[in-house]
Coordinates of C-alpha atoms in Angstrom, one line a residue:
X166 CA -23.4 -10.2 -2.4
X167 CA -21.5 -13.4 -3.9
X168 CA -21.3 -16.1 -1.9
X169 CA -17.7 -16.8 -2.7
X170 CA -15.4 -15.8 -5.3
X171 CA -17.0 -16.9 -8.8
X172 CA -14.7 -17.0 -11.7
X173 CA -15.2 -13.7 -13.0
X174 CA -14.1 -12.2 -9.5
X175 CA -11.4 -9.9 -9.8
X176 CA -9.9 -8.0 -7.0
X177 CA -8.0 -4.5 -7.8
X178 CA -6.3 -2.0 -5.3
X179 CA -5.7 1.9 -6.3
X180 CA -2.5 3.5 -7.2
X181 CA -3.0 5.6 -4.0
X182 CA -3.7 2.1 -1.6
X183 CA -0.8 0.4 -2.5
X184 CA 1.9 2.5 -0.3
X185 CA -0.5 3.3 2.5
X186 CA -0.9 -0.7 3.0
X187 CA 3.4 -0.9 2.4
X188 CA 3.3 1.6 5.5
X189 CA 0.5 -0.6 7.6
X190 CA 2.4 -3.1 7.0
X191 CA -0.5 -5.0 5.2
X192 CA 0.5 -7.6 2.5
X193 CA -1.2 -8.3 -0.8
X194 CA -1.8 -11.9 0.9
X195 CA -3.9 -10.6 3.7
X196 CA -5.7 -8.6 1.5
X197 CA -6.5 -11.4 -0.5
X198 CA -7.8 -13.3 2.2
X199 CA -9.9 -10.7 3.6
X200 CA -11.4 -10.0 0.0
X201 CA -13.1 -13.7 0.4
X202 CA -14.2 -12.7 3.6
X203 CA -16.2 -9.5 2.2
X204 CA -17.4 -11.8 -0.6
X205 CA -19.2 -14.1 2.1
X206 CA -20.6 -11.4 4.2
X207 CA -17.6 -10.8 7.2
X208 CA -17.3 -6.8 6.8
X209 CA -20.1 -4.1 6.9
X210 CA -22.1 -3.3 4.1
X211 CA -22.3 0.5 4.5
X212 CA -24.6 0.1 1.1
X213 CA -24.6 1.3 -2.4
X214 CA -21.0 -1.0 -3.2
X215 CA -19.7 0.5 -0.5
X216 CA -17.9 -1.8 2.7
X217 CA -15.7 -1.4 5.5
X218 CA -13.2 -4.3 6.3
X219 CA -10.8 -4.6 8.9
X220 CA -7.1 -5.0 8.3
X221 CA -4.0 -5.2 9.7
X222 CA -4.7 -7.3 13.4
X223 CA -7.7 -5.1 13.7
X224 CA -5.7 -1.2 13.4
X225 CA -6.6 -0.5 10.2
X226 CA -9.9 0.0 8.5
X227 CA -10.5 0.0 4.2
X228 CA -13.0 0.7 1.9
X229 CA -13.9 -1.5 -0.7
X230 CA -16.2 -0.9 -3.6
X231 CA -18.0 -3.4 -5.3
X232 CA -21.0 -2.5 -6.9
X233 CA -22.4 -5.6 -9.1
X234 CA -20.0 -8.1 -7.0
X235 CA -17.6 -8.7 -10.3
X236 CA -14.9 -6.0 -9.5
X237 CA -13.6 -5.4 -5.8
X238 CA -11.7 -2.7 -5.4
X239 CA -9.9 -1.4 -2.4
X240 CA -10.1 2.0 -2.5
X241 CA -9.2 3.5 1.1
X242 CA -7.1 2.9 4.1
X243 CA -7.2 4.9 7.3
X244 CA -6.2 3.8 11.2
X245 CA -8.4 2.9 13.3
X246 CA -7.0 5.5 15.9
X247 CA -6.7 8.3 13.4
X248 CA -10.6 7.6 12.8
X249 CA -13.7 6.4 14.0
X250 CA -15.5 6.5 10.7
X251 CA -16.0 8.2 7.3
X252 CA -18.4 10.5 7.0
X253 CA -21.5 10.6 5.4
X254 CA -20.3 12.8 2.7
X255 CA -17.5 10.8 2.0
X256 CA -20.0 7.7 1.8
X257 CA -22.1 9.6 -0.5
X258 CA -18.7 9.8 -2.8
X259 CA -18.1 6.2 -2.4
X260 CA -21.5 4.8 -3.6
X261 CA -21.2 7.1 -6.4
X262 CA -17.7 5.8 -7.6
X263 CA -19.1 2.1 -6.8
X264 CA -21.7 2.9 -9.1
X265 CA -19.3 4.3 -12.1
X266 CA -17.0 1.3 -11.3
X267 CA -20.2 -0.9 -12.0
X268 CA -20.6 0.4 -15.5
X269 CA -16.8 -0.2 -16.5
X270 CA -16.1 -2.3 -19.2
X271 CA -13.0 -4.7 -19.6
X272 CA -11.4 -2.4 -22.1
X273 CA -12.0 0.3 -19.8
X274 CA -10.4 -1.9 -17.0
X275 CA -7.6 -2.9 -19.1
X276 CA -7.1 0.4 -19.7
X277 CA -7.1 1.4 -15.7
X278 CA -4.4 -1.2 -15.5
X279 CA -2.1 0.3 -18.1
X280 CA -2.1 3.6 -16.5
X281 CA -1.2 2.0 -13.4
X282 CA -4.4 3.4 -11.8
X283 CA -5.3 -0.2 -10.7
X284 CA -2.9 -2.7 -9.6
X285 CA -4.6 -6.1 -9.6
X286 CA -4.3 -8.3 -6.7
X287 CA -3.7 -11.9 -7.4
X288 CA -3.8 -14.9 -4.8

């Protein structure tokens, strides 16, 4: 993993995470700030591009792929009280998206944005 945001670093959120963070109550700023934290090794690895960060004073929990450490995308949102964990067959999903998010390219990302299936975040 990068130590630290590098340039190229680009951090994106879903078209489905945006309203599930509006209803945690979870700003774009704190999930800026916890992107750096992944970035320097604060969050579990669960491998394959795959991590779990915690959000929102500690209720929430999201998924963020990064496979290749140039795009971080959050990708899922769920409450710590509505669930321990995902499981492993949702893991196995994960890794395999990280891994087709790795081979994007920027028109491909560009494109993502226009479609409003990415938002990016910006600090």
């Amino acid at each position: 993993m990068a130590n630290g945001a590098s340039d190229r670093d680009r951090v994106f959120k879903t078209k489905w995470f945006p309203r599930e963070a509006r209803k945690a109550l979870i700003p774009d700023q704190e999930l800026s700030l916890a992107i750096r934290q992944v970035m320097l090794g604060h969050a579990i690895d669960l491998g394959g591009g795959v991590y779990k960060k915690r959000l929102g004073k500690n209720r929430f929990r999201s998924i963020i792929l990064a496979k290749g450490g140039r795009n971080w995308v959050y990708e899922y949102l769920f409450a710590k009280k509505d669930l321990d964990n995902i499981s492993q067959s949702d893991l196995a999903k994960f890794r395999k998206l990280a891994r087709s998010y790795e081979g994007l390219t920027d028109r491909e990302i560009v494109e993502l944005i226009a479609n409003q299936d990415w938002v990016e975040i910006f600090e």
